[in-house]
PDB file of C-alpha atoms in Angstrom:
ATOM      1  CA  MET A  28      18.290  -0.650  11.948  1.00  0.00           C
ATOM      2  CA  LYS A  29      15.408   1.759  11.352  1.00  0.00           C
ATOM      3  CA  ARG A  30      14.646   0.017   8.081  1.00  0.00           C
ATOM      4  CA  ILE A  31      14.388  -3.402   9.775  1.00  0.00           C
ATOM      5  CA  LEU A  32      12.239  -1.929  12.540  1.00  0.00           C
ATOM      6  CA  ALA A  33       9.968  -0.327   9.935  1.00  0.00           C
ATOM      7  CA  ILE A  34       9.568  -3.653   8.107  1.00  0.00           C
ATOM      8  CA  VAL A  35       8.737  -5.469  11.363  1.00  0.00           C
ATOM      9  CA  LYS A  36       6.129  -2.838  12.278  1.00  0.00           C
ATOM     10  CA  ASN A  37       4.518  -3.062   8.840  1.00  0.00           C
ATOM     11  CA  LYS A  38       1.005  -4.536   9.232  1.00  0.00           C
ATOM     12  CA  PHE A  39       1.281  -6.563   6.006  1.00  0.00           C
ATOM     13  CA  PHE A  40       4.509  -8.168   7.199  1.00  0.00           C
ATOM     14  CA  LEU A  41       2.945  -9.007  10.571  1.00  0.00           C
ATOM     15  CA  VAL A  42      -0.128 -10.502   8.915  1.00  0.00           C
ATOM     16  CA  ALA A  43       2.056 -12.563   6.572  1.00  0.00           C
ATOM     17  CA  VAL A  44       4.161 -13.858   9.476  1.00  0.00           C
ATOM     18  CA  ALA A  45       1.037 -14.666  11.491  1.00  0.00           C
ATOM     19  CA  PHE A  46      -0.419 -16.477   8.483  1.00  0.00           C
ATOM     20  CA  LEU A  47       2.748 -18.542   7.992  1.00  0.00           C
ATOM     21  CA  VAL A  48       2.909 -19.438  11.691  1.00  0.00           C
ATOM     22  CA  TRP A  49      -0.762 -20.415  11.673  1.00  0.00           C
ATOM     23  CA  MET A  50      -0.431 -22.571   8.547  1.00  0.00           C
ATOM     24  CA  THR A  51       2.776 -24.188   9.784  1.00  0.00           C
ATOM     25  CA  PHE A  52       1.732 -25.125  13.317  1.00  0.00           C
ATOM     26  CA  PHE A  53      -1.982 -24.666  14.010  1.00  0.00           C
ATOM     27  CA  ASP A  54      -3.872 -25.540  10.842  1.00  0.00           C
ATOM     28  CA  LYS A  55      -5.391 -29.025  10.433  1.00  0.00           C
ATOM     29  CA  ASN A  56      -2.955 -29.603   7.550  1.00  0.00           C
ATOM     30  CA  ASP A  57       0.164 -28.470   9.380  1.00  0.00           C
ATOM     31  CA  ILE A  58       3.650 -29.831   8.740  1.00  0.00           C
ATOM     32  CA  LEU A  59       3.417 -32.588  11.361  1.00  0.00           C
ATOM     33  CA  SER A  60       0.126 -33.834   9.928  1.00  0.00           C
ATOM     34  CA  GLN A  61       1.546 -33.846   6.416  1.00  0.00           C
ATOM     35  CA  TYR A  62       4.535 -35.880   7.605  1.00  0.00           C
ATOM     36  CA  GLN A  63       2.252 -38.395   9.325  1.00  0.00           C
ATOM     37  CA  TYR A  64       0.082 -38.661   6.212  1.00  0.00           C
ATOM     38  CA  ARG A  65       3.131 -39.350   4.067  1.00  0.00           C
ATOM     39  CA  GLN A  66       4.282 -42.061   6.487  1.00  0.00           C
ATOM     40  CA  GLN A  67       0.831 -43.628   6.425  1.00  0.00           C
ATOM     41  CA  VAL A  68       0.719 -43.567   2.615  1.00  0.00           C
ATOM     42  CA  HIS A  69       4.153 -45.209   2.472  1.00  0.00           C
ATOM     43  CA  LYS A  70       3.049 -47.933   4.887  1.00  0.00           C
ATOM     44  CA  LEU A  71      -0.156 -48.559   2.941  1.00  0.00           C
ATOM     45  CA  LYS A  72       1.770 -48.806  -0.346  1.00  0.00           C
ATOM     46  CA  GLN A  73       4.059 -51.422   1.203  1.00  0.00           C
ATOM     47  CA  GLU A  74       1.043 -53.394   2.428  1.00  0.00           C
ATOM     48  CA  ARG A  75      -0.568 -53.128  -1.016  1.00  0.00           C
ATOM     49  CA  ASP A  76       2.575 -54.484  -2.683  1.00  0.00           C
ATOM     50  CA  PHE A  77       2.795 -57.319  -0.150  1.00  0.00           C
ATOM     51  CA  TYR A  78      -0.819 -58.342  -0.688  1.00  0.00           C
ATOM     52  CA  LYS A  79      -0.450 -58.112  -4.463  1.00  0.00           C
ATOM     53  CA  SER A  80       2.514 -60.476  -4.351  1.00  0.00           C
ATOM     54  CA  GLN A  81       0.645 -62.842  -2.022  1.00  0.00           C
ATOM     55  CA  THR A  82      -2.378 -62.793  -4.346  1.00  0.00           C
ATOM     56  CA  GLU A  83      -0.198 -63.609  -7.341  1.00  0.00           C
ATOM     57  CA  LYS A  84       1.440 -66.463  -5.448  1.00  0.00           C
ATOM     58  CA  VAL A  85      -1.893 -67.925  -4.346  1.00  0.00           C
ATOM     59  CA  SER A  86      -3.308 -67.588  -7.861  1.00  0.00           C
ATOM     60  CA  LYS A  87      -0.298 -69.429  -9.264  1.00  0.00           C
ATOM     61  CA  ASP A  88      -0.664 -72.189  -6.663  1.00  0.00           C
ATOM     62  CA  LEU A  89      -4.371 -72.474  -7.406  1.00  0.00           C
ATOM     63  CA  ASP A  90      -3.707 -72.818 -11.134  1.00  0.00           C
ATOM     64  CA  GLU A  91      -1.132 -75.547 -10.455  1.00  0.00           C
ATOM     65  CA  LEU A  92      -3.451 -77.417  -8.105  1.00  0.00           C
ATOM     66  CA  THR A  93      -6.426 -77.333 -10.440  1.00  0.00           C
ATOM     67  CA  SER A  94      -4.433 -78.388 -13.505  1.00  0.00           C
ATOM     68  CA  ASN A  95      -2.172 -81.090 -12.045  1.00  0.00           C
ATOM     69  CA  PRO A  96      -3.641 -83.978  -9.986  1.00  0.00           C
ATOM     70  CA  GLN A  97      -0.185 -85.008  -8.677  1.00  0.00           C
ATOM     71  CA  LYS A  98       0.363 -81.499  -7.275  1.00  0.00           C
ATOM     72  CA  LEU A  99      -3.071 -81.600  -5.651  1.00  0.00           C
ATOM     73  CA  GLU A 100      -2.307 -84.920  -3.988  1.00  0.00           C
ATOM     74  CA  LYS A 101       1.089 -83.695  -2.781  1.00  0.00           C
ATOM     75  CA  PHE A 102      -0.465 -80.506  -1.420  1.00  0.00           C
ATOM     76  CA  ALA A 103      -3.162 -82.449   0.452  1.00  0.00           C
ATOM     77  CA  ARG A 104      -0.613 -84.813   1.945  1.00  0.00           C
ATOM     78  CA  GLU A 105       1.794 -82.083   3.088  1.00  0.00           C
ATOM     79  CA  LYS A 106      -0.633 -79.401   4.185  1.00  0.00           C
ATOM     80  CA  TYR A 107      -3.551 -81.387   5.611  1.00  0.00           C
ATOM     81  CA  LEU A 108      -1.791 -84.691   6.434  1.00  0.00           C
ATOM     82  CA  MET A 109      -4.197 -86.680   4.284  1.00  0.00           C
ATOM     83  CA  LYS A 110      -3.382 -90.275   3.459  1.00  0.00           C
ATOM     84  CA  LYS A 111      -4.662 -93.273   1.618  1.00  0.00           C
ATOM     85  CA  ASP A 112      -6.311 -96.098   3.570  1.00  0.00           C
ATOM     86  CA  ASN A 113      -3.287 -98.403   3.446  1.00  0.00           C
ATOM     87  CA  GLU A 114      -0.695 -95.771   4.434  1.00  0.00           C
ATOM     88  CA  ASP A 115       0.785 -94.476   7.661  1.00  0.00           C
ATOM     89  CA  VAL A 116       1.857 -90.850   8.015  1.00  0.00           C
ATOM     90  CA  PHE A 117       4.821 -89.810  10.152  1.00  0.00           C
ATOM     91  CA  VAL A 118       5.313 -86.134  10.945  1.00  0.00           C
ATOM     92  CA  ILE A 119       8.895 -85.120  11.731  1.00  0.00           C
ATOM     93  CA  VAL A 120       9.304 -81.856  13.641  1.00  0.00           C
ATOM     94  CA  LYS A 121      12.721 -80.269  14.055  1.00  0.00           C
ATOM     95  CA  GLU A 122      13.404 -78.864  17.511  1.00  0.00           C
ATOM     96  CA  ASP A 123      15.329 -75.687  18.185  1.00  0.00           C
ATOM     97  CA  LYS A 124      18.791 -76.292  19.659  1.00  0.00           C
ATOM     98  CA  GLU A 125      18.522 -73.206  21.875  1.00  0.00           C
ATOM     99  CA  GLN A 126      16.085 -74.886  24.278  1.00  0.00           C
TER     100      GLN A 126
END
């Protein structure tokens, strides 16, 4: 018991404990901040991967549209409802059955 009490009263031990408490809870880079930074990095990596995949998809679509006139015509008809002068366009919209 005296040995433990002597260790606790040691000024180097007290300074070390105070330092650890300060670095763990009160410093600007404390444990909570580090956890939040890791979460933010994870979220940003997911967004980066999503946007990379979207960029690849759009690049592929652009290559197809610029190289194939039939694809370009199909895209214009479906996406922008374009038509030739002698055609009629009918848009069919499916309704939800829950309503």
